[in-house]
Amino acid sequence: MSEHVGIQDKNIELNPDGKITAANADEFRQELLELVESGILQITINLNNVDMIDSKGLAVFIVCHKTLAAKGGSLTVISDNEELCNLFHLMRFDEHFAVVKSE
Amino acid sequence: MFEIKHNDLGFELKMSATLENIDLADDFFADYLIKNDISTNHFSLRILLRESMLNAVTHGSDTDPDLIVNMEVQVSSDEIKLAVKDPGEGFPWQDKKPHFEVFEESGRGLALMHMYSDAINYNEKGNQVVITKKLQIIGEK
């Protein structure tokens, strides 16, 4: 469901679009876990084209973070959407992985 | 099934209990909020709709497309109310606290509903939730 905009060594940047919600969260989770399984250790998810994430979508981010951290990797989330950045803050995700507000 | 009826106070939605219909309901609601110039944070209201519908579809209806979830939206001069009802046995709201663990996969929905709303009330059985969000009064500081 995401456009892969770049793969370098063990890093990848993903550009999902639309919504990350209960209707597609399982698909997104599978995509991320397959990347980690393939050896990717640094995942950057650019949410500039995402306008909504619900509780099921949020769970995917914490699963991805936990899976990467267990392998010594890390997750970074980028968004220019103040509401989404605040949502990640309310869920205290920014205490555990990087949530970057882009211009 | 996905039916919307407009009325003087807002609208009523009846839909089959599917995850895809929650996205359709959110799309309709987002458009409704813009067209009716609802003066509060639209993202907050959409989260409230989504999480209440998600509970009704998954917990209240077991994501069974033969079951129907109802939602009524009523807008007044100072608040908007979302009432969501499912055909399930009811949510044990008396025992549930809006608490979540950051590393747990579940439990965020209820916490989000409390964070983004001004009031949440259930019927006795627990299969209907009424969520209230205050509107910003034009001219009020």
Tab-separated table of N, CA, C and O in Angstrom, chain A residues 2-94:
chain	number	residue	atom	x	y	z
A	2	SER	N	2.193	1.063	0.124
A	2	SER	CA	3.058	2.235	0.177
A	2	SER	C	3.976	2.289	-1.030
A	2	SER	O	4.440	1.261	-1.511
A	3	GLU	N	4.224	3.489	-1.485
A	3	GLU	CA	5.248	3.679	-2.499
A	3	GLU	C	6.599	3.634	-1.803
A	3	GLU	O	6.826	4.320	-0.807
A	4	HIS	N	7.502	2.791	-2.301
A	4	HIS	CA	8.849	2.733	-1.736
A	4	HIS	C	9.696	3.759	-2.479
A	4	HIS	O	9.999	3.588	-3.656
A	5	VAL	N	10.063	4.828	-1.819
A	5	VAL	CA	10.756	5.896	-2.531
A	5	VAL	C	12.266	5.741	-2.507
A	5	VAL	O	12.958	6.435	-3.226
A	6	GLY	N	12.758	4.850	-1.688
A	6	GLY	CA	14.206	4.682	-1.715
A	6	GLY	C	14.664	3.565	-0.805
A	6	GLY	O	14.148	3.419	0.291
A	7	ILE	N	15.581	2.744	-1.284
A	7	ILE	CA	16.178	1.709	-0.445
A	7	ILE	C	17.689	1.872	-0.535
A	7	ILE	O	18.252	1.869	-1.624
A	8	GLN	N	18.328	2.074	0.579
A	8	GLN	CA	19.785	2.160	0.613
A	8	GLN	C	20.269	1.296	1.762
A	8	GLN	O	19.860	1.504	2.908
A	9	ASP	N	21.166	0.368	1.432
A	9	ASP	CA	21.665	-0.559	2.446
A	9	ASP	C	20.477	-1.159	3.208
A	9	ASP	O	19.656	-1.823	2.617
A	10	LYS	N	20.411	-0.849	4.491
A	10	LYS	CA	19.320	-1.433	5.286
A	10	LYS	C	18.271	-0.390	5.650
A	10	LYS	O	17.541	-0.534	6.622
A	11	ASN	N	18.223	0.696	4.847
A	11	ASN	CA	17.263	1.776	5.110
A	11	ASN	C	16.199	1.820	4.022
A	11	ASN	O	16.485	1.534	2.863
A	12	ILE	N	15.008	2.208	4.404
A	12	ILE	CA	13.961	2.392	3.391
A	12	ILE	C	13.055	3.541	3.816
A	12	ILE	O	12.839	3.759	5.013
A	13	GLU	N	12.571	4.289	2.805
A	13	GLU	CA	11.553	5.308	3.086
A	13	GLU	C	10.272	4.913	2.379
A	13	GLU	O	10.286	4.559	1.193
A	14	LEU	N	9.161	4.976	3.111
A	14	LEU	CA	7.859	4.615	2.566
A	14	LEU	C	6.962	5.840	2.516
A	14	LEU	O	7.000	6.673	3.413
A	15	ASN	N	6.147	5.910	1.469
A	15	ASN	CA	5.193	7.014	1.316
A	15	ASN	C	3.774	6.474	1.190
A	15	ASN	O	3.215	6.450	0.102
A	16	PRO	N	3.163	6.016	2.282
A	16	PRO	CA	1.765	5.586	2.158
A	16	PRO	C	0.873	6.786	1.843
A	16	PRO	O	1.262	7.922	2.095
A	17	ASP	N	-0.316	6.512	1.306
A	17	ASP	CA	-1.220	7.638	1.079
A	17	ASP	C	-2.641	7.292	1.517
A	17	ASP	O	-2.981	6.125	1.726
A	18	GLY	N	-3.448	8.333	1.716
A	18	GLY	CA	-4.847	8.145	2.121
A	18	GLY	C	-4.979	7.950	3.615
A	18	GLY	O	-4.617	8.815	4.399
A	19	LYS	N	-5.502	6.781	3.996
A	19	LYS	CA	-5.774	6.505	5.403
A	19	LYS	C	-5.039	5.244	5.837
A	19	LYS	O	-4.847	4.331	5.039
A	20	ILE	N	-4.652	5.198	7.110
A	20	ILE	CA	-4.139	3.960	7.706
A	20	ILE	C	-5.122	3.623	8.827
A	20	ILE	O	-5.045	4.174	9.927
A	21	THR	N	-6.071	2.773	8.499
A	21	THR	CA	-7.195	2.522	9.410
A	21	THR	C	-7.498	1.030	9.468
A	21	THR	O	-6.824	0.225	8.826
A	22	ALA	N	-8.535	0.694	10.224
A	22	ALA	CA	-8.863	-0.717	10.438
A	22	ALA	C	-9.035	-1.482	9.130
A	22	ALA	O	-8.714	-2.670	9.068
A	23	ALA	N	-9.504	-0.787	8.085
A	23	ALA	CA	-9.773	-1.477	6.822
A	23	ALA	C	-8.501	-1.928	6.116
A	23	ALA	O	-8.534	-2.861	5.307
A	24	ASN	N	-7.372	-1.258	6.366
A	24	ASN	CA	-6.141	-1.640	5.656
A	24	ASN	C	-4.937	-1.822	6.584
A	24	ASN	O	-3.816	-2.033	6.108
A	25	ALA	N	-5.159	-1.757	7.894
A	25	ALA	CA	-4.027	-1.812	8.841
A	25	ALA	C	-3.277	-3.145	8.760
A	25	ALA	O	-2.042	-3.169	8.852
A	26	ASP	N	-4.006	-4.233	8.578
A	26	ASP	CA	-3.339	-5.545	8.513
A	26	ASP	C	-2.403	-5.630	7.309
A	26	ASP	O	-1.318	-6.198	7.385
A	27	GLU	N	-2.840	-5.065	6.194
A	27	GLU	CA	-2.016	-5.069	4.980
A	27	GLU	C	-0.737	-4.250	5.200
A	27	GLU	O	0.358	-4.656	4.802
A	28	PHE	N	-0.883	-3.096	5.834
A	28	PHE	CA	0.271	-2.226	6.094
A	28	PHE	C	1.235	-2.907	7.071
A	28	PHE	O	2.455	-2.873	6.892
A	29	ARG	N	0.680	-3.542	8.095
A	29	ARG	CA	1.511	-4.255	9.080
A	29	ARG	C	2.315	-5.354	8.374
A	29	ARG	O	3.513	-5.493	8.597
A	30	GLN	N	1.653	-6.105	7.505
A	30	GLN	CA	2.325	-7.193	6.793
A	30	GLN	C	3.465	-6.656	5.929
A	30	GLN	O	4.555	-7.230	5.887
A	31	GLU	N	3.194	-5.534	5.269
A	31	GLU	CA	4.210	-4.910	4.409
A	31	GLU	C	5.440	-4.533	5.227
A	31	GLU	O	6.587	-4.805	4.835
A	32	LEU	N	5.215	-3.925	6.382
A	32	LEU	CA	6.335	-3.494	7.229
A	32	LEU	C	7.106	-4.686	7.792
A	32	LEU	O	8.344	-4.707	7.782
A	33	LEU	N	6.375	-5.678	8.260
A	33	LEU	CA	7.056	-6.830	8.861
A	33	LEU	C	7.850	-7.612	7.814
A	33	LEU	O	8.922	-8.159	8.120
A	34	GLU	N	7.367	-7.656	6.585
A	34	GLU	CA	8.125	-8.324	5.512
A	34	GLU	C	9.425	-7.572	5.212
A	34	GLU	O	10.450	-8.186	4.921
A	35	LEU	N	9.374	-6.245	5.290
A	35	LEU	CA	10.596	-5.464	5.082
A	35	LEU	C	11.617	-5.762	6.174
A	35	LEU	O	12.814	-5.951	5.886
A	36	VAL	N	11.151	-5.803	7.416
A	36	VAL	CA	12.066	-6.101	8.523
A	36	VAL	C	12.622	-7.513	8.363
A	36	VAL	O	13.816	-7.760	8.555
A	37	GLU	N	11.756	-8.418	7.964
A	37	GLU	CA	12.175	-9.819	7.756
A	37	GLU	C	13.252	-9.908	6.669
A	37	GLU	O	14.144	-10.758	6.731
A	38	SER	N	13.159	-9.003	5.684
A	38	SER	CA	14.125	-9.034	4.575
A	38	SER	C	15.464	-8.404	4.951
A	38	SER	O	16.398	-8.406	4.144
A	39	GLY	N	15.565	-7.837	6.153
A	39	GLY	CA	16.838	-7.291	6.603
A	39	GLY	C	16.883	-5.787	6.769
A	39	GLY	O	17.885	-5.221	7.207
A	40	ILE	N	15.786	-5.110	6.408
A	40	ILE	CA	15.717	-3.655	6.603
A	40	ILE	C	15.732	-3.341	8.106
A	40	ILE	O	14.985	-3.943	8.884
A	41	LEU	N	16.565	-2.377	8.501
A	41	LEU	CA	16.667	-2.040	9.925
A	41	LEU	C	16.251	-0.606	10.242
A	41	LEU	O	15.983	-0.281	11.398
A	42	GLN	N	16.260	0.256	9.244
A	42	GLN	CA	15.850	1.648	9.460
A	42	GLN	C	14.677	1.935	8.528
A	42	GLN	O	14.852	1.940	7.312
A	43	ILE	N	13.521	2.173	9.090
A	43	ILE	CA	12.339	2.494	8.273
A	43	ILE	C	11.891	3.918	8.568
A	43	ILE	O	11.684	4.287	9.731
A	44	THR	N	11.769	4.702	7.511
A	44	THR	CA	11.193	6.045	7.616
A	44	THR	C	9.840	6.034	6.913
A	44	THR	O	9.757	5.636	5.746
A	45	ILE	N	8.808	6.426	7.632
A	45	ILE	CA	7.466	6.469	7.046
A	45	ILE	C	7.057	7.924	6.912
A	45	ILE	O	6.894	8.635	7.912
A	46	ASN	N	6.952	8.368	5.670
A	46	ASN	CA	6.551	9.750	5.387
A	46	ASN	C	5.025	9.799	5.242
A	46	ASN	O	4.462	9.193	4.329
A	47	LEU	N	4.386	10.528	6.160
A	47	LEU	CA	2.922	10.557	6.203
A	47	LEU	C	2.339	11.811	5.551
A	47	LEU	O	1.171	12.148	5.798
A	48	ASN	N	3.128	12.482	4.735
A	48	ASN	CA	2.632	13.734	4.154
A	48	ASN	C	1.400	13.539	3.270
A	48	ASN	O	0.664	14.497	3.014
A	49	ASN	N	1.204	12.316	2.775
A	49	ASN	CA	0.022	12.048	1.947
A	49	ASN	C	-1.050	11.257	2.695
A	49	ASN	O	-1.960	10.710	2.074
A	50	VAL	N	-0.917	11.194	4.033
A	50	VAL	CA	-1.902	10.485	4.866
A	50	VAL	C	-2.692	11.510	5.665
A	50	VAL	O	-2.108	12.406	6.273
A	51	ASP	N	-4.017	11.387	5.660
A	51	ASP	CA	-4.819	12.380	6.396
A	51	ASP	C	-5.542	11.795	7.603
A	51	ASP	O	-6.144	12.533	8.378
A	52	MET	N	-5.493	10.465	7.774
A	52	MET	CA	-6.210	9.879	8.917
A	52	MET	C	-5.550	8.575	9.341
A	52	MET	O	-5.197	7.744	8.503
A	53	ILE	N	-5.390	8.409	10.644
A	53	ILE	CA	-4.911	7.158	11.232
A	53	ILE	C	-5.813	6.869	12.434
A	53	ILE	O	-6.012	7.746	13.280
A	54	ASP	N	-6.371	5.670	12.501
A	54	ASP	CA	-7.219	5.336	13.660
A	54	ASP	C	-6.439	4.440	14.626
A	54	ASP	O	-5.239	4.196	14.452
A	55	SER	N	-7.132	3.936	15.654
A	55	SER	CA	-6.432	3.172	16.690
A	55	SER	C	-5.790	1.898	16.133
A	55	SER	O	-4.724	1.490	16.585
A	56	LYS	N	-6.437	1.278	15.146
A	56	LYS	CA	-5.858	0.065	14.537
A	56	LYS	C	-4.613	0.424	13.731
A	56	LYS	O	-3.640	-0.326	13.711
A	57	GLY	N	-4.656	1.550	13.059
A	57	GLY	CA	-3.481	1.999	12.317
A	57	GLY	C	-2.343	2.366	13.256
A	57	GLY	O	-1.183	2.052	12.993
A	58	LEU	N	-2.676	3.020	14.359
A	58	LEU	CA	-1.648	3.396	15.334
A	58	LEU	C	-0.926	2.160	15.880
A	58	LEU	O	0.293	2.179	16.098
A	59	ALA	N	-1.682	1.078	16.069
A	59	ALA	CA	-1.074	-0.148	16.603
A	59	ALA	C	0.019	-0.675	15.682
A	59	ALA	O	1.014	-1.255	16.147
A	60	VAL	N	-0.137	-0.452	14.376
A	60	VAL	CA	0.868	-0.941	13.428
A	60	VAL	C	2.219	-0.254	13.668
A	60	VAL	O	3.276	-0.890	13.578
A	61	PHE	N	2.170	1.026	14.014
A	61	PHE	CA	3.417	1.764	14.238
A	61	PHE	C	4.157	1.231	15.461
A	61	PHE	O	5.382	1.126	15.457
A	62	ILE	N	3.416	0.888	16.507
A	62	ILE	CA	4.096	0.407	17.711
A	62	ILE	C	4.629	-1.012	17.484
A	62	ILE	O	5.700	-1.367	17.985
A	63	VAL	N	3.914	-1.807	16.699
A	63	VAL	CA	4.408	-3.154	16.362
A	63	VAL	C	5.686	-3.033	15.540
A	63	VAL	O	6.673	-3.746	15.780
A	64	CYS	N	5.683	-2.124	14.579
A	64	CYS	CA	6.867	-1.916	13.733
A	64	CYS	C	8.044	-1.448	14.579
A	64	CYS	O	9.169	-1.949	14.427
A	65	HIS	N	7.776	-0.495	15.454
A	65	HIS	CA	8.847	0.000	16.337
A	65	HIS	C	9.415	-1.135	17.179
A	65	HIS	O	10.640	-1.298	17.281
A	66	LYS	N	8.556	-1.914	17.793
A	66	LYS	CA	9.025	-2.990	18.683
A	66	LYS	C	9.835	-4.026	17.897
A	66	LYS	O	10.868	-4.512	18.374
A	67	THR	N	9.366	-4.348	16.688
A	67	THR	CA	10.048	-5.354	15.876
A	67	THR	C	11.422	-4.864	15.438
A	67	THR	O	12.419	-5.597	15.498
A	68	LEU	N	11.485	-3.608	15.012
A	68	LEU	CA	12.774	-3.029	14.605
A	68	LEU	C	13.723	-2.909	15.796
A	68	LEU	O	14.913	-3.261	15.691
A	69	ALA	N	13.205	-2.421	16.918
A	69	ALA	CA	14.059	-2.214	18.086
A	69	ALA	C	14.655	-3.534	18.571
A	69	ALA	O	15.818	-3.580	19.006
A	70	ALA	N	13.878	-4.600	18.456
A	70	ALA	CA	14.378	-5.915	18.889
A	70	ALA	C	15.548	-6.382	18.042
A	70	ALA	O	16.356	-7.216	18.474
A	71	LYS	N	15.671	-5.841	16.815
A	71	LYS	CA	16.763	-6.213	15.916
A	71	LYS	C	17.846	-5.137	15.865
A	71	LYS	O	18.732	-5.186	15.017
A	72	GLY	N	17.725	-4.123	16.724
A	72	GLY	CA	18.703	-3.045	16.741
A	72	GLY	C	18.432	-1.956	15.735
A	72	GLY	O	19.284	-1.099	15.484
A	73	GLY	N	17.242	-1.951	15.142
A	73	GLY	CA	16.882	-0.944	14.148
A	73	GLY	C	16.046	0.161	14.752
A	73	GLY	O	15.895	0.260	15.970
A	74	SER	N	15.488	1.013	13.870
A	74	SER	CA	14.675	2.116	14.376
A	74	SER	C	13.650	2.573	13.347
A	74	SER	O	13.832	2.386	12.134
A	75	LEU	N	12.611	3.184	13.864
A	75	LEU	CA	11.519	3.722	13.052
A	75	LEU	C	11.519	5.244	13.165
A	75	LEU	O	11.698	5.783	14.259
A	76	THR	N	11.325	5.918	12.040
A	76	THR	CA	11.138	7.376	12.041
A	76	THR	C	9.854	7.687	11.277
A	76	THR	O	9.610	7.121	10.207
A	77	VAL	N	9.058	8.576	11.842
A	77	VAL	CA	7.821	9.000	11.191
A	77	VAL	C	7.932	10.487	10.884
A	77	VAL	O	8.342	11.278	11.748
A	78	ILE	N	7.586	10.850	9.660
A	78	ILE	CA	7.609	12.248	9.235
A	78	ILE	C	6.197	12.652	8.818
A	78	ILE	O	5.526	11.896	8.109
A	79	SER	N	5.753	13.822	9.254
A	79	SER	CA	4.451	14.310	8.798
A	79	SER	C	4.422	15.829	8.821
A	79	SER	O	4.994	16.450	9.714
A	80	ASP	N	3.726	16.391	7.841
A	80	ASP	CA	3.503	17.838	7.855
A	80	ASP	C	2.124	18.162	8.442
A	80	ASP	O	1.701	19.315	8.443
A	81	ASN	N	1.442	17.114	8.929
A	81	ASN	CA	0.084	17.272	9.452
A	81	ASN	C	0.141	17.414	10.971
A	81	ASN	O	0.486	16.476	11.681
A	82	GLU	N	-0.223	18.607	11.446
A	82	GLU	CA	-0.135	18.884	12.879
A	82	GLU	C	-1.034	17.957	13.687
A	82	GLU	O	-0.688	17.531	14.800
A	83	GLU	N	-2.206	17.629	13.145
A	83	GLU	CA	-3.136	16.745	13.856
A	83	GLU	C	-2.530	15.352	14.044
A	83	GLU	O	-2.670	14.742	15.112
A	84	LEU	N	-1.881	14.853	13.004
A	84	LEU	CA	-1.276	13.513	13.115
A	84	LEU	C	-0.092	13.533	14.082
A	84	LEU	O	0.079	12.600	14.878
A	85	CYS	N	0.718	14.588	14.023
A	85	CYS	CA	1.838	14.698	14.974
A	85	CYS	C	1.317	14.742	16.401
A	85	CYS	O	1.880	14.099	17.304
A	86	ASN	N	0.236	15.479	16.610
A	86	ASN	CA	-0.351	15.553	17.956
A	86	ASN	C	-0.917	14.201	18.397
A	86	ASN	O	-0.807	13.817	19.561
A	87	LEU	N	-1.503	13.483	17.435
A	87	LEU	CA	-2.032	12.147	17.735
A	87	LEU	C	-0.900	11.220	18.212
A	87	LEU	O	-1.048	10.498	19.202
A	88	PHE	N	0.226	11.256	17.531
A	88	PHE	CA	1.377	10.434	17.940
A	88	PHE	C	1.884	10.870	19.320
A	88	PHE	O	2.317	10.042	20.120
A	89	HIS	N	1.803	12.169	19.583
A	89	HIS	CA	2.216	12.674	20.894
A	89	HIS	C	1.257	12.196	21.989
A	89	HIS	O	1.704	11.753	23.061
A	90	LEU	N	-0.039	12.290	21.729
A	90	LEU	CA	-1.027	11.834	22.714
A	90	LEU	C	-0.844	10.349	23.039
A	90	LEU	O	-1.065	9.915	24.170
A	91	MET	N	-0.451	9.590	22.038
A	91	MET	CA	-0.225	8.149	22.238
A	91	MET	C	1.157	7.865	22.821
A	91	MET	O	1.536	6.725	23.017
A	92	ARG	N	1.923	8.929	23.052
A	92	ARG	CA	3.263	8.865	23.650
A	92	ARG	C	4.254	8.106	22.774
A	92	ARG	O	5.255	7.580	23.255
A	93	PHE	N	3.975	8.037	21.475
A	93	PHE	CA	4.894	7.360	20.561
A	93	PHE	C	6.207	8.128	20.446
A	93	PHE	O	7.260	7.541	20.237
A	94	ASP	N	6.106	9.469	20.557
A	94	ASP	CA	7.320	10.281	20.378
A	94	ASP	C	8.319	10.098	21.525
A	94	ASP	O	9.444	10.582	21.446
